[in-house]
mmCIF file of C-alpha atoms and ligand atoms in Angstrom:
data_model
loop_
_atom_site.group_PDB
_atom_site.id
_atom_site.type_symbol
_atom_site.label_atom_id
_atom_site.label_comp_id
_atom_site.label_asym_id
_atom_site.label_seq_id
_atom_site.Cartn_x
_atom_site.Cartn_y
_atom_site.Cartn_z
ATOM 1 C CA MET A 292 -24.600 6.222 -3.860
ATOM 2 C CA LEU A 293 -22.536 3.747 -5.800
ATOM 3 C CA ASP A 294 -23.432 0.231 -4.693
ATOM 4 C CA ILE A 295 -20.458 -2.084 -5.070
ATOM 5 C CA SER A 296 -21.870 -4.769 -2.787
ATOM 6 C CA SER A 297 -22.199 -7.181 -5.717
ATOM 7 C CA GLU A 298 -18.452 -7.046 -6.450
ATOM 8 C CA THR A 299 -17.352 -7.185 -2.828
ATOM 9 C CA GLY A 300 -19.947 -9.656 -1.626
ATOM 10 C CA GLY A 301 -20.533 -7.374 1.345
ATOM 11 C CA SER A 302 -23.600 -5.502 2.439
ATOM 12 C CA SER A 303 -22.538 -3.243 5.309
ATOM 13 C CA PHE A 304 -22.761 0.531 5.065
ATOM 14 C CA SER A 305 -19.002 0.879 4.594
ATOM 15 C CA GLU A 306 -19.156 -1.323 1.520
ATOM 16 C CA THR A 307 -21.283 1.293 -0.220
ATOM 17 C CA ALA A 308 -19.806 4.515 1.183
ATOM 18 C CA ASP A 309 -18.943 7.045 -1.518
ATOM 19 C CA ASP A 310 -16.439 8.765 0.778
ATOM 20 C CA ASP A 311 -14.097 5.816 0.294
ATOM 21 C CA GLU A 312 -13.594 6.542 -3.391
ATOM 22 C CA ILE A 313 -10.273 7.736 -4.815
ATOM 23 C CA LEU A 314 -10.695 9.382 -8.213
ATOM 24 C CA CYS A 315 -8.657 10.362 -11.238
ATOM 25 C CA ALA A 316 -7.765 14.016 -10.591
ATOM 26 C CA ALA A 317 -8.247 14.811 -14.274
ATOM 27 C CA CYS A 318 -11.633 13.239 -15.067
ATOM 28 C CA LYS A 319 -13.010 12.015 -11.689
ATOM 29 C CA HIS A 320 -13.307 8.401 -12.840
ATOM 30 C CA VAL A 321 -13.291 6.111 -9.750
ATOM 31 C CA ILE A 322 -9.852 4.474 -9.687
ATOM 32 C CA THR A 323 -9.502 2.789 -6.291
ATOM 33 C CA ARG A 324 -10.702 2.946 -2.687
ATOM 34 C CA ALA A 325 -9.166 4.039 0.606
ATOM 35 C CA ARG A 326 -9.742 0.566 2.025
ATOM 36 C CA TRP A 327 -7.408 -0.866 -0.621
ATOM 37 C CA ARG A 328 -4.387 1.102 0.631
ATOM 38 C CA ILE A 329 -1.458 -1.191 1.439
ATOM 39 C CA SER A 330 2.139 -0.878 2.554
ATOM 40 C CA ARG A 331 5.078 -2.144 0.552
ATOM 41 C CA ASN A 332 8.598 -2.192 2.004
ATOM 42 C CA GLY A 333 7.126 -0.719 5.180
ATOM 43 C CA ASP A 334 5.304 2.271 3.668
ATOM 44 C CA HIS A 335 2.141 3.177 1.807
ATOM 45 C CA ALA A 336 3.819 6.231 0.222
ATOM 46 C CA HIS A 337 7.154 6.152 -1.611
ATOM 47 C CA THR A 338 9.192 8.886 -3.281
ATOM 48 C CA VAL A 339 10.917 7.423 -6.328
ATOM 49 C CA PHE A 340 12.465 8.496 -9.601
ATOM 50 C CA ASN A 341 12.642 6.906 -13.019
ATOM 51 C CA PRO A 342 15.502 6.658 -15.538
ATOM 52 C CA ALA A 343 14.413 9.979 -17.071
ATOM 53 C CA GLY A 344 15.007 11.606 -13.671
ATOM 54 C CA VAL A 345 11.326 12.318 -13.028
ATOM 55 C CA VAL A 346 10.431 12.170 -9.329
ATOM 56 C CA PHE A 347 7.100 10.687 -8.286
ATOM 57 C CA GLN A 348 5.338 10.291 -4.979
ATOM 58 C CA ILE A 349 3.474 7.021 -5.343
ATOM 59 C CA LEU A 350 0.873 5.396 -3.092
ATOM 60 C CA CYS A 351 0.386 1.615 -2.957
ATOM 61 C CA PHE A 352 -3.001 -0.082 -3.418
ATOM 62 C CA LYS A 353 -3.932 -3.742 -3.629
ATOM 63 C CA GLU A 354 -6.620 -3.055 -6.233
ATOM 64 C CA ALA A 355 -7.288 -0.296 -8.755
ATOM 65 C CA PRO A 356 -10.148 -1.505 -10.926
ATOM 66 C CA GLY A 357 -10.616 1.934 -12.496
ATOM 67 C CA SER A 358 -7.166 1.732 -14.063
ATOM 68 C CA GLU A 359 -6.029 -0.240 -17.084
ATOM 69 C CA ALA A 360 -2.571 -1.726 -17.599
ATOM 70 C CA THR A 361 -1.037 -0.927 -20.957
ATOM 71 C CA GLY A 362 2.101 -2.109 -22.742
ATOM 72 C CA GLY A 363 4.342 -4.983 -21.769
ATOM 73 C CA ALA A 364 5.759 -5.860 -18.370
ATOM 74 C CA SER A 365 9.322 -4.728 -17.601
ATOM 75 C CA GLY A 366 11.693 -5.376 -14.752
ATOM 76 C CA GLU A 367 13.979 -2.484 -15.728
ATOM 77 C CA PHE A 368 14.615 -0.016 -12.910
ATOM 78 C CA THR A 369 11.825 -1.590 -10.879
ATOM 79 C CA TRP A 370 11.212 0.140 -7.555
ATOM 80 C CA PHE A 371 10.004 -3.085 -5.932
ATOM 81 C CA ARG A 372 12.417 -6.000 -5.963
ATOM 82 C CA GLY A 373 10.855 -9.130 -7.430
ATOM 83 C CA TYR A 374 8.152 -7.219 -9.313
ATOM 84 C CA ASN A 375 7.831 -6.240 -12.960
ATOM 85 C CA TRP A 376 5.858 -3.124 -13.850
ATOM 86 C CA ARG A 377 3.363 -2.156 -16.510
ATOM 87 C CA ILE A 378 2.084 1.361 -17.101
ATOM 88 C CA ALA A 379 -1.369 1.939 -15.570
ATOM 89 C CA VAL A 380 -3.666 4.527 -17.128
ATOM 90 C CA CYS A 381 -7.065 5.903 -16.153
ATOM 91 C CA GLY A 382 -9.872 3.768 -17.559
ATOM 92 C CA GLY A 383 -11.863 6.948 -18.081
ATOM 93 C CA CYS A 384 -9.485 9.392 -19.770
ATOM 94 C CA GLY A 385 -6.262 7.479 -20.424
ATOM 95 C CA GLN A 386 -4.036 9.666 -18.202
ATOM 96 C CA HIS A 387 -0.915 7.950 -16.906
ATOM 97 C CA LEU A 388 -1.721 7.287 -13.238
ATOM 98 C CA GLY A 389 1.162 5.015 -12.268
ATOM 99 C CA TRP A 390 2.145 1.376 -12.543
ATOM 100 C CA ARG A 391 0.780 -2.120 -12.010
ATOM 101 C CA PHE A 392 3.408 -4.245 -10.259
ATOM 102 C CA GLU A 393 3.379 -7.970 -10.990
ATOM 103 C CA GLY A 394 5.388 -10.436 -8.925
ATOM 104 C CA PRO A 395 4.535 -12.779 -6.042
ATOM 105 C CA ASP A 396 1.282 -10.767 -6.039
ATOM 106 C CA VAL A 397 -0.100 -7.798 -7.952
ATOM 107 C CA PHE A 398 -0.415 -4.265 -6.625
ATOM 108 C CA PHE A 399 -0.606 -0.698 -7.924
ATOM 109 C CA GLY A 400 1.720 2.249 -7.335
ATOM 110 C CA LEU A 401 -0.322 5.353 -8.188
ATOM 111 C CA ILE A 402 1.021 8.894 -8.516
ATOM 112 C CA LYS A 403 -0.388 10.942 -5.619
ATOM 113 C CA PRO A 404 -0.961 14.253 -7.454
ATOM 114 C CA LYS A 405 -2.815 12.413 -10.227
ATOM 115 C CA LEU A 406 -5.385 11.199 -7.696
ATOM 116 C CA ASP A 407 -8.260 13.012 -6.016
ATOM 117 C CA GLU A 408 -8.299 11.476 -2.537
ATOM 118 C CA GLY A 409 -11.330 13.537 -1.575
ATOM 119 C CA LYS A 410 -9.709 15.001 1.532
ATOM 120 C CA LYS A 411 -10.700 18.599 0.925
ATOM 121 C CA PRO A 412 -13.816 19.701 2.862
HETATM 122 C C1 JO2 B 92 8.382 1.879 -12.842
HETATM 123 C C2 JO2 B 92 8.501 4.827 -17.963
HETATM 124 C C3 JO2 B 92 9.317 4.237 -16.998
HETATM 125 C C4 JO2 B 92 10.460 3.578 -17.388
HETATM 126 C C5 JO2 B 92 9.049 4.322 -15.559
HETATM 127 C C6 JO2 B 92 8.844 4.767 -19.309
HETATM 128 C C7 JO2 B 92 9.991 4.128 -19.691
HETATM 129 C C8 JO2 B 92 10.797 3.526 -18.727
HETATM 130 C C9 JO2 B 92 7.217 5.486 -17.592
HETATM 131 N N1 JO2 B 92 10.553 1.989 -12.067
HETATM 132 N N2 JO2 B 92 8.980 3.158 -14.913
HETATM 133 C C10 JO2 B 92 9.372 1.373 -11.886
HETATM 134 N N3 JO2 B 92 11.968 2.845 -19.080
HETATM 135 C C11 JO2 B 92 9.048 3.072 -13.476
HETATM 136 C C12 JO2 B 92 10.472 2.927 -13.048
HETATM 137 O O1 JO2 B 92 9.188 0.497 -11.046
HETATM 138 O O2 JO2 B 92 11.401 3.545 -13.528
HETATM 139 O O3 JO2 B 92 8.932 5.395 -15.007
HETATM 140 O O4 JO2 B 92 12.607 2.242 -18.221
HETATM 141 O O5 JO2 B 92 12.335 2.872 -20.289
HETATM 142 O O6 JO2 B 92 6.459 4.946 -16.799
HETATM 143 O O7 JO2 B 92 6.949 6.578 -18.136
#
């Protein structure tokens, strides 16, 4: 059981539940948590494409402490008006997992098939 009570300040069972974890599909590093899912522009999930024409289904999270932002911030082709993006990689294996969006607040758009949401029985 991973105990994250020290970082959350909480002590209830849900604060330490492993079933909340969302992992890197490639290396199983803990990236984020189900309780950190958020909506942006009315939805948690968005289907988007980049200037190279690559389509992504991304999911929005308010925190993703298992990821690391890399490179500079850019506003080019941003999917979220008012936010600049940086590439976000797995802190464990370096895989590109999505983007860190920086604007009036910070959030993460993570590529669904690059995550293990732990939904399989
Ligand atoms: C983030 C990438 C992207 C864009 C990209 C590399 C280069 C460029 C990449 N809209 N960014 C967003 N570029 C996303 C996008 O909000 O297009 O996919 O513009 O030169 O992440 O590989």
